[in-house]
XYZ file of C-alpha atoms in Angstrom:
666
model
C 0.426 0.069 0.090
C 1.245 3.522 -0.726
C 2.577 5.254 2.101
C 0.411 8.077 1.875
C -2.765 5.470 2.443
C -1.270 4.735 6.118
C -1.883 6.836 9.449
C 0.484 7.715 11.974
C 0.999 4.154 14.023
C 2.723 3.543 16.905
C 4.563 0.478 18.378
C 2.431 -1.961 20.833
C 4.995 -4.434 23.103
C 2.415 -7.161 24.064
C 3.121 -10.442 26.212
C -0.756 -10.696 26.053
C -1.322 -9.403 29.848
C -0.933 -12.156 31.024
C 0.012 -14.408 28.465
C 3.262 -12.472 29.356
C 4.153 -15.136 31.637
C 4.497 -18.022 28.949
C 6.746 -19.369 26.684
C 6.016 -16.971 23.924
C 5.896 -13.096 23.356
C 4.158 -11.140 20.672
C 4.939 -7.741 19.382
C 2.265 -6.076 17.647
C 3.330 -2.598 15.826
C 1.976 -0.566 13.438
C -1.715 -0.285 14.951
C -2.947 3.279 15.769
C -3.272 4.576 19.630
C -7.021 5.104 18.968
C -7.308 1.300 17.867
C -4.875 -0.610 20.215
C -6.557 -1.773 23.377
C -9.990 -2.727 21.304
C -7.917 -4.848 18.696
C -5.406 -6.688 21.403
C -9.074 -7.091 23.478
C -10.052 -9.357 20.384
C -6.798 -10.905 19.942
C -5.949 -11.917 22.705
C -8.323 -15.076 23.635
C -7.339 -16.315 20.252
C -3.850 -16.436 20.718
C -3.664 -18.800 24.286
C -2.709 -21.689 22.264
C 0.054 -20.243 20.604
C 1.673 -18.185 23.591
C 1.925 -21.302 25.593
C 4.031 -22.415 23.534
C 7.710 -22.003 21.984
C 8.193 -20.145 18.696
C 8.331 -21.217 15.678
C 6.892 -20.445 12.082
C 3.156 -21.634 11.870
C 2.290 -20.127 15.523
C 3.607 -17.019 13.955
C 1.254 -17.379 11.034
C -1.734 -18.264 12.513
C -0.951 -14.771 15.133
C -0.924 -12.807 11.920
C -3.686 -14.856 10.296
C -6.069 -13.536 13.522
C -4.726 -10.144 13.778
C -5.997 -9.347 9.848
C -8.655 -11.070 10.303
C -10.016 -8.857 13.250
C -8.761 -5.818 11.074
C -10.873 -7.257 8.093
C -14.125 -7.059 10.852
C -12.998 -3.862 11.577
C -13.157 -2.786 7.994
C -9.720 -2.622 6.912
C -10.887 -4.526 3.885
C -6.525 -3.989 2.111
C -5.162 -4.683 5.979
C -1.517 -6.730 5.275
C 0.254 -8.491 8.673
C 3.610 -9.621 8.155
C 5.606 -11.791 11.247
C 8.957 -11.986 11.357
C 10.659 -14.687 14.595
C 13.375 -11.806 15.483
C 15.099 -14.291 18.377
C 14.588 -15.763 21.675
C 10.838 -16.052 22.413
C 9.648 -13.413 20.335
C 7.029 -12.855 17.601
C 6.801 -10.302 15.982
C 3.724 -9.077 14.320
C 4.033 -5.908 11.853
C -0.123 -4.921 10.921
C -0.500 -2.298 7.816
C -4.576 -1.917 8.331
C -4.432 0.395 5.817
C -7.659 2.778 5.305
C -11.178 1.878 7.164
C -13.990 1.355 5.114
C -17.576 1.425 5.710
C -20.305 0.803 3.639
C -21.661 3.729 1.340
C -24.374 3.525 -1.737
C -26.125 0.535 -1.825
C -27.632 0.306 -5.766
C -29.957 -2.157 -8.070
C -31.255 -1.828 -11.229
C -34.060 -2.635 -10.496
C -35.948 -1.574 -7.288
C -38.620 -4.092 -7.761
C -41.040 -3.819 -4.860
C -38.791 -2.491 -2.236
C -37.983 1.090 -1.230
C -34.556 2.762 -1.074
C -34.438 2.515 2.442
C -35.795 -1.364 2.826
C -33.272 -2.010 0.027
C -30.169 -0.598 2.384
C -31.730 -1.534 5.963
C -32.333 -5.208 4.694
C -28.549 -5.154 2.664
C -27.060 -4.016 5.869
C -29.305 -6.277 9.061
C -26.416 -8.681 8.514
C -23.670 -7.003 9.572
C -25.248 -4.371 11.656
C -26.802 -7.081 14.108
C -23.536 -9.045 13.905
C -21.410 -6.213 14.792
C -23.726 -4.710 16.494
C -23.294 -1.277 15.205
C -25.551 1.923 13.233
C -26.392 1.306 9.946
C -24.413 4.440 8.983
C -21.184 3.011 11.185
C -21.537 -0.576 9.556
C -17.857 -1.598 8.859
C -17.173 -2.508 4.541
C -16.722 -6.581 5.708
C -16.235 -8.656 1.969
C -18.203 -11.159 3.464
C -21.145 -9.730 4.623
C -21.569 -8.034 1.326
C -22.512 -11.702 0.062
C -24.603 -11.873 2.983
C -26.756 -8.792 2.447
C -27.530 -9.605 -1.126
C -28.535 -12.922 0.249
C -30.908 -10.847 2.907
C -32.324 -9.255 0.580
C -33.437 -12.199 -1.519
C -34.623 -13.781 1.786
C -36.882 -10.480 2.117
C -38.143 -10.692 -1.420
C -39.689 -14.428 -1.610
C -41.357 -13.929 1.842
C -43.326 -11.126 0.303
C -44.102 -13.933 -2.418
C -41.513 -13.477 -5.044
C -40.013 -16.414 -4.599
C -38.137 -16.946 -7.938
C -36.491 -13.990 -7.462
C -32.735 -13.566 -7.331
C -30.173 -11.022 -6.307
C -26.564 -10.682 -7.081
C -23.560 -8.623 -6.413
C -22.650 -6.837 -9.749
C -19.864 -4.437 -8.504
C -18.047 -2.886 -5.122
C -16.447 0.359 -5.778
C -13.817 1.351 -3.121
C -13.495 5.193 -2.663
C -10.696 6.133 -0.525
C -11.349 9.435 -0.549
C -15.158 8.940 1.320
C -13.528 5.849 2.741
C -16.604 4.024 1.700
C -17.610 0.935 -0.662
C -20.667 1.669 -2.824
C -22.636 -1.822 -3.541
C -24.320 -2.426 -6.809
C -26.891 -5.512 -7.155
C -28.708 -7.022 -9.566
C -32.231 -7.229 -8.812
C -34.819 -9.865 -11.167
C -37.668 -10.143 -8.385
C -39.765 -12.211 -11.449
C -44.021 -12.614 -10.932
C -45.080 -12.589 -7.652
C -46.664 -15.699 -6.457
C -50.282 -16.565 -5.413
C -50.998 -19.238 -3.096
C -52.732 -22.366 -4.654
C -55.220 -25.034 -2.934
C -52.984 -26.628 -0.688
C -52.945 -30.240 -0.687
C -53.756 -32.475 2.534
C -52.018 -35.651 3.083
C -53.840 -38.294 6.059
C -56.771 -36.024 6.707
C -60.613 -36.946 7.124
C -62.646 -35.448 4.412
C -64.748 -33.899 6.758
C -61.791 -32.028 8.001
C -60.502 -31.491 4.442
C -63.747 -29.397 4.269
C -63.041 -27.626 7.100
C -59.537 -26.679 6.481
C -60.706 -25.484 2.400
C -63.266 -23.535 4.527
C -61.001 -22.327 7.439
C -58.248 -20.998 4.642
C -60.214 -20.042 2.081
C -59.723 -16.082 2.779
C -56.091 -16.615 2.576
C -56.566 -18.849 -1.362
C -55.381 -16.424 -4.806
C -53.511 -13.876 -2.123
C -49.645 -13.169 -1.939
C -47.882 -16.088 -0.768
C -46.204 -14.043 1.586
C -44.680 -15.451 4.619
C -47.533 -14.011 6.752
C -50.432 -15.895 4.774
C -48.576 -19.206 4.541
C -48.267 -18.404 8.103
C -51.975 -17.553 8.729
C -52.916 -20.658 6.775
C -50.497 -22.742 8.767
C -52.025 -21.693 12.207
C -55.992 -22.188 10.895
C -54.826 -26.216 10.522
C -52.556 -26.206 13.470
C -55.954 -24.545 15.608
C -59.082 -26.626 13.603
C -57.332 -29.725 15.377
C -56.171 -28.515 18.513
C -60.155 -27.071 19.049
C -61.373 -30.243 18.110
C -59.964 -31.844 21.244
C -56.780 -33.458 18.805
C -54.323 -31.625 20.978
C -51.407 -34.462 19.920
C -51.918 -34.204 16.542
C -48.606 -34.820 14.285
C -48.877 -32.434 11.304
C -45.790 -31.289 8.724
C -46.064 -28.866 5.808
C -44.110 -28.979 3.021
C -44.116 -26.615 -0.609
C -43.615 -26.554 -4.080
C -42.955 -23.259 -5.943
C -44.338 -23.481 -9.573
C -43.926 -20.465 -12.144
C -46.407 -18.208 -10.481
C -47.737 -19.809 -7.298
C -47.360 -21.805 -4.087
C -48.464 -24.632 -3.235
C -48.691 -26.471 -0.151
C -48.863 -30.177 1.022
C -49.622 -30.763 4.744
C -48.965 -34.246 6.549
C -51.538 -34.850 9.012
C -52.337 -37.682 11.529
C -54.587 -36.047 14.286
C -54.314 -39.180 16.342
C -56.886 -39.422 19.237
C -59.910 -37.363 20.412
C -58.911 -35.834 24.220
C -61.772 -35.292 26.713
C -60.808 -33.082 29.985
C -61.137 -35.725 32.710
C -60.076 -33.865 35.853
C -58.221 -30.026 36.225
C -55.621 -30.129 39.110
C -54.532 -26.713 40.494
C -50.858 -26.083 41.688
C -48.879 -22.732 43.343
C -51.265 -20.829 44.748
C -50.604 -19.595 48.153
C -53.638 -16.813 48.860
C -55.631 -18.086 46.808
C -58.445 -19.890 47.209
C -58.143 -22.872 45.261
C -62.403 -23.446 43.985
C -61.942 -19.815 42.763
C -59.575 -20.484 40.485
C -61.049 -24.401 39.459
C -64.449 -22.441 38.412
C -62.397 -20.491 35.681
C -61.517 -23.989 34.209
C -64.636 -26.109 35.312
C -66.804 -25.836 31.976
C -64.254 -27.866 30.619
C -64.434 -30.727 32.562
C -66.192 -33.491 30.439
C -65.606 -31.830 27.212
C -63.426 -32.241 24.071
C -60.254 -30.399 24.973
C -60.090 -27.623 23.547
C -56.828 -25.366 23.748
C -58.267 -22.289 22.089
C -61.069 -22.571 24.596
C -58.182 -23.353 27.582
C -55.963 -20.095 25.809
C -59.061 -17.630 26.114
C -59.883 -18.799 29.826
C -56.158 -18.515 30.645
C -56.038 -13.912 29.694
C -59.800 -14.012 31.644
C -57.490 -15.492 34.858
C -54.887 -13.309 34.329
C -56.618 -10.166 33.313
C -57.824 -10.567 37.338
C -54.694 -8.922 38.049
C -53.665 -11.388 41.200
C -51.213 -13.495 38.901
C -47.976 -13.056 37.413
C -48.055 -16.423 35.120
C -50.414 -19.020 34.749
C -49.721 -22.441 32.655
C -52.005 -25.093 31.336
C -50.249 -28.201 30.696
C -52.696 -31.107 28.830
C -51.247 -34.643 30.195
C -52.953 -37.204 28.193
C -54.747 -40.335 30.579
C -55.999 -43.596 29.566
C -58.663 -44.167 26.952
C -58.646 -40.276 25.183
C -58.363 -38.892 28.754
C -55.871 -36.027 29.601
C -55.930 -33.559 32.733
C -55.355 -29.996 32.664
C -52.420 -29.307 35.555
C -53.122 -25.197 36.253
C -49.639 -24.593 38.008
C -50.339 -20.522 38.989
C -47.812 -17.990 40.427
C -48.969 -14.758 42.200
C -48.781 -11.327 41.936
C -48.488 -8.526 44.311
C -52.276 -8.291 44.561
C -52.389 -5.142 47.061
C -51.146 -1.774 46.442
C -51.483 1.872 47.791
C -51.699 5.064 45.133
C -50.985 8.740 46.364
C -51.782 11.347 43.575
C -51.388 15.325 43.565
C -52.807 17.373 40.658
C -53.734 21.118 40.221
C -56.151 22.774 37.998
C -57.573 26.134 37.091
C -61.606 24.953 37.960
C -60.646 22.167 41.046
C -57.849 23.800 42.799
C -55.300 21.685 44.124
C -56.097 18.157 44.583
C -54.940 15.782 47.022
C -55.782 11.493 46.983
C -54.938 8.177 48.006
C -56.631 4.930 47.317
C -56.316 1.486 48.288
C -56.585 -1.366 45.820
C -56.808 -5.376 46.192
C -56.776 -7.263 43.479
C -57.383 -10.732 45.368
C -59.396 -9.650 48.027
C -59.762 -12.549 50.939
C -58.262 -14.746 48.279
C -61.582 -14.633 46.379
C -60.174 -12.856 43.132
C -62.202 -9.972 44.207
C -61.235 -6.418 43.125
C -61.544 -4.461 46.444
C -60.957 -0.234 45.836
C -61.156 2.048 48.725
C -60.570 6.385 47.605
C -60.272 9.779 49.426
C -59.565 12.976 47.088
C -59.395 16.234 47.910
C -60.303 19.225 46.003
C -60.626 22.625 46.061
C -64.032 21.992 44.923
C -65.001 19.229 47.833
C -64.599 15.842 49.217
C -64.951 12.058 47.994
C -64.877 9.141 49.595
C -66.020 5.825 48.191
C -64.977 1.854 48.535
C -66.394 -0.823 45.531
C -66.194 -4.547 45.612
C -66.258 -5.918 41.813
C -66.964 -9.781 41.138
C -64.401 -9.730 37.391
C -65.788 -12.520 35.976
C -69.491 -12.830 36.970
C -71.312 -16.489 36.181
C -68.165 -17.359 34.447
C -68.450 -14.921 32.031
C -66.822 -11.568 31.026
C -69.459 -9.646 32.827
C -68.095 -7.618 35.931
C -70.026 -7.474 39.027
C -69.534 -3.854 40.827
C -71.544 -2.510 43.920
C -70.410 1.237 45.193
C -70.896 3.616 48.342
C -69.751 7.115 48.410
C -69.827 10.527 49.851
C -69.460 13.461 48.156
C -69.399 17.033 48.917
C -68.712 19.648 46.019
C -68.932 23.259 46.064
C -69.291 25.147 42.654
C -70.200 28.729 42.295
C -73.228 28.786 41.937
C -74.227 26.308 45.021
C -73.215 23.353 46.767
C -74.324 19.842 47.103
C -73.581 16.944 49.631
C -74.411 13.411 48.172
C -74.041 10.150 49.933
C -75.371 6.805 48.118
C -74.935 3.851 46.223
C -74.805 1.712 43.155
C -74.389 -1.746 41.825
C -73.778 -2.780 38.308
C -73.212 -5.412 35.519
C -70.213 -4.428 32.656
C -70.362 -7.003 29.675
C -67.567 -6.704 27.651
C -67.295 -9.918 25.244
C -64.294 -7.417 23.277
C -61.752 -5.002 24.133
C -63.306 -2.278 21.661
C -67.284 -2.867 23.289
C -68.547 -2.904 26.636
C -72.145 -1.990 28.171
C -73.122 -1.252 31.684
C -75.811 -1.374 33.271
C -76.352 0.222 36.732
C -79.276 1.181 39.471
C -77.975 3.590 41.829
C -79.666 5.693 44.836
C -78.764 8.137 46.897
C -79.377 11.264 49.276
C -78.600 14.984 48.247
C -79.283 18.202 49.616
C -78.171 21.792 47.896
C -77.906 24.931 49.149
C -76.782 28.451 47.879
C -76.886 31.803 48.859
C -77.493 33.202 45.339
C -79.598 31.399 43.891
C -83.406 31.673 44.167
C -85.463 28.502 45.843
C -87.298 28.069 41.909
C -83.419 28.474 40.225
C -81.939 26.066 42.583
C -84.979 23.339 42.411
C -85.716 20.664 45.157
C -82.685 20.559 47.756
C -83.336 17.464 50.056
C -84.241 14.719 48.049
C -83.701 10.825 47.438
C -82.737 10.130 44.350
C -83.043 6.649 41.879
C -81.726 5.745 38.453
C -81.302 3.343 36.336
C -79.525 3.504 32.930
C -77.504 1.699 30.486
C -73.871 3.206 28.776
C -72.679 1.817 25.462
C -68.660 2.474 24.350
C -67.165 1.787 21.282
C -63.595 2.322 21.324
C -60.855 1.623 18.619
C -58.508 4.562 19.751
C -54.800 3.637 19.579
C -54.048 4.320 23.112
C -56.734 4.680 25.717
C -54.339 7.467 27.461
C -52.616 9.374 25.304
C -54.733 8.458 21.336
C -53.695 9.763 18.397
C -55.516 8.189 16.161
C -58.643 5.546 16.065
C -63.060 6.260 16.826
C -64.256 6.600 20.554
C -67.694 6.532 21.180
C -70.736 6.694 24.591
C -74.102 6.455 24.350
C -76.284 6.749 27.450
C -79.558 6.464 28.495
C -80.892 6.964 32.151
C -84.306 6.940 33.628
C -84.770 8.094 37.316
C -86.653 9.731 39.998
C -86.572 12.698 42.538
C -88.564 12.589 45.981
C -88.663 15.331 48.540
C -91.531 17.997 49.078
C -92.758 16.625 45.254
C -91.895 13.754 43.020
C -90.691 14.190 39.593
C -89.023 11.551 37.560
C -87.079 12.173 34.324
C -85.153 10.666 31.075
C -81.943 11.613 30.262
C -79.989 10.798 27.074
C -76.217 12.073 25.918
C -73.953 10.882 23.208
C -69.805 11.379 23.361
C -67.702 10.462 20.141
C -64.160 11.215 19.102
C -62.556 10.390 16.441
C -58.471 11.109 15.745
C -56.663 10.600 12.437
C -52.790 10.922 12.315
C -51.031 12.423 8.945
C -47.610 11.316 9.529
C -45.350 11.033 12.372
C -46.046 13.830 14.006
C -49.351 15.784 13.519
C -53.518 14.273 13.971
C -56.512 15.894 13.498
C -59.368 15.560 16.181
C -62.681 15.918 15.375
C -65.530 15.562 18.748
C -68.942 16.273 19.337
C -71.331 15.413 22.011
C -74.533 15.821 23.203
C -77.508 15.055 25.431
C -80.996 16.102 26.929
C -82.747 15.438 29.773
C -86.884 15.505 29.566
C -87.921 16.008 33.563
C -91.568 15.236 34.501
C -92.324 18.768 35.594
C -89.309 21.553 35.346
C -90.098 23.291 38.346
C -89.166 20.248 40.369
C -85.797 19.311 38.616
C -83.188 19.741 41.044
C -80.092 22.139 39.232
C -77.754 18.927 39.818
C -79.105 17.127 37.569
C -79.444 19.880 34.537
C -76.774 20.152 32.102
C -73.429 22.086 32.010
C -71.315 22.869 29.508
C -68.098 25.125 29.108
C -64.902 24.138 30.070
C -61.175 22.228 29.061
C -63.504 19.676 27.508
C -66.130 21.461 25.703
C -66.302 25.339 24.883
C -63.031 26.432 26.381
C -63.381 30.286 25.771
C -66.084 29.180 28.910
C -64.627 28.936 32.393
C -66.029 25.277 33.635
C -69.977 24.886 33.554
C -70.387 28.463 32.912
C -71.728 28.658 29.045
C -75.784 28.788 28.809
C -78.881 30.186 31.071
C -77.300 32.600 33.640
C -79.138 32.934 37.055
C -80.457 37.043 38.214
C -77.392 36.801 39.940
C -75.607 35.736 37.086
C -74.798 32.373 38.290
C -74.673 29.417 35.897
C -78.555 27.572 35.745
C -78.062 24.857 33.319
C -80.378 23.295 30.850
C -82.579 20.491 29.538
C -80.048 20.461 26.293
C -76.367 20.692 25.044
C -74.410 20.194 22.684
C -70.694 20.624 21.981
C -68.344 20.270 18.835
C -65.132 20.569 18.028
C -61.896 20.670 15.975
C -58.180 20.055 16.921
C -55.082 20.068 14.983
C -52.211 19.031 17.711
C -48.886 18.714 17.041
C -45.516 16.744 18.010
C -43.082 19.904 18.496
C -40.414 18.083 20.996
C -40.954 14.607 22.875
C -43.353 14.397 25.207
C -44.134 18.583 24.254
C -46.923 19.319 21.551
C -48.549 22.275 20.311
C -52.574 22.275 19.475
C -54.354 24.736 17.608
C -58.836 24.168 18.013
C -61.936 25.532 17.578
C -64.985 25.013 19.456
C -68.814 25.497 19.377
C -72.105 25.211 21.468
C -74.432 25.351 23.470
C -76.879 25.270 26.651
C -80.638 25.134 26.467
C -82.846 26.048 29.379
C -85.808 23.942 27.642
C -85.692 20.911 25.508
C -87.543 22.408 22.667
C -85.550 24.866 22.129
C -82.798 22.329 21.246
C -81.142 22.920 17.887
C -78.011 24.130 16.020
C -78.971 27.757 16.484
C -77.003 30.755 18.358
C -73.844 28.520 19.338
C -70.775 29.959 20.873
C -67.837 30.132 19.278
C -64.163 29.630 20.448
C -61.085 29.370 18.533
C -57.282 29.016 20.613
C -53.796 27.572 20.847
C -52.556 24.923 23.782
C -49.566 22.937 24.857
C -49.617 19.667 26.209
C -46.370 17.867 27.957
C -46.535 13.921 28.828
C -44.515 13.789 31.535
C -43.911 10.290 33.580
C -45.237 12.074 36.510
C -48.669 12.983 35.006
C -49.684 15.355 32.027
C -49.536 18.876 31.939
C -52.135 20.324 30.093
C -52.319 24.832 28.990
C -54.884 25.936 26.657
C -56.579 29.373 26.342
C -59.806 29.707 24.547
C -60.895 33.048 22.959
C -64.391 33.521 22.203
C -65.113 34.607 18.551
C -68.972 36.416 19.504
C -68.646 37.216 23.034
C -72.487 38.223 24.638
C -72.927 40.333 27.376
C -71.892 39.156 30.663
C -69.609 36.816 28.684
C -65.366 36.596 29.179
C -63.105 37.669 26.403
C -61.643 34.007 27.214
C -60.277 31.776 29.038
C -57.381 29.868 29.871
C -56.903 26.703 31.210
C -54.679 24.974 33.656
C -53.874 21.123 34.697
C -51.319 19.321 36.150
C -51.301 16.083 37.538
C -48.969 13.561 39.780
C -49.389 9.913 40.509
C -47.367 8.720 43.215
């Protein structure tokens, strides 16, 4: 190599640390000071067999070979290493590493289904994973060029291009840039589709069932994903039918433009569940675990159903791990061995917060996910804020009647200090919540409470009944397709509520209440998303004069029209306090941009109105607001700061309102 391409290197004398005490001493020269330690650390373990013996030409040649190999793997593709035996116990290695190259551009005659970014990523994947480096720092190692081309070819085949070929055309060294540009020739060939599979050893009724199960994939691209789904569907069929120990192998034959799978099947015996054995539980009562699995006894073993039950048990939160092991028994029977590892069920949580409406907030809660070893969920909570206090306890049976149906009994005491009136309420509620899937839930509830209200500003007519018993029966239907329930950025969420109730005090009246809340989020690129939301509600009392103020509908605030304070929009009293109404609606459009994690900026437009009488409900005479805000998502809790400006300010209304909230959990 020309001397001008060789950096300034220092000489290094090594006995290779502890190896200096042994027969041979190895001396290395020519390594740059910055790379000495890294290279020698890699070289030392490989030369133990050399330094244990007397120096010899073949041992010196081995040492030079290993040093060159390490230099090449570091990106010195043109490295040379010479050896000599100057005398005594010394082996002299002289290294000429030359330029350290990295991979440069990855070019091709045809991208086919690949993007340029995918081509580079899949080509560099072998060297990146082997050498644990970033893509832009991947050292040029000749053997990884062929491996990279093979990896690109494997990816094409996994996408259904089973006759593809990828070859290396050239490797261009750039001594100025110190990189090597690679040119590949890619011939993707046609995309293959899945042909009708062959089932060897299967019963005719099984074959018909298989064809029905895999019909959605036939004629589709024969990529790895679809092939895996076909195999999984065939395997799950036998597991679900009770042939838990069925033997199944799959092979494939590639034709010009199709792939034909062949399954060889020996379904074996069909097993029924004979007994269920529970182990590992220390606090949880065995009968409470067994109830999840009891309906499997005497039935053909369905592994898929068993997995669903296992997930139910895990969802209680009382277990860290649950495993189900089928154990074959004579006469085509099997026992299920259920082994559980219990989790920490009890926890105490405290939290603090601050908001423009609530003021300061402090709370403490206690939760036991395995109350009395019965797998019941017990919760007790106390919260104090600038608006009053809340104390509540609840007990939940998460799988009532063995179904995805939770039964909750709750008792509470509540005090609220609003601007226009104060309220004290104590009561209880029993509810059933059905959640067949994560996205859907239905809640049916029955509640009763004793309520008192008072006000120094409102007239008795404006306040309504101030000492009464409130009973209610309602249903809430929820749909949630958001990507994240805590910090969503896309997806639909909707909730509808229908409630009927009575108020019994000095006089008695009944009512029917309905409201709908919806929102839809759509992401645009990596940093932007839009939110559109709409909510509306109405209450029809038997007698408006007998409807307590606390049952009227209020709007305005951080989650509705943000140019108003919380609950401040709509009809006012003679003392200019909010009175609420019998109907309302709100609509909002937001643009949210990720500025820099965890900071987001928001621009919004809100509109809505509250109507004192349900007959006035409509989209007439709304209030409009436009505003800006910032949201910061921190591990200790979210921070939200927004200002809404009133676009059509009416007499007595604010020009705008600032909303701020921060919360922390410990």
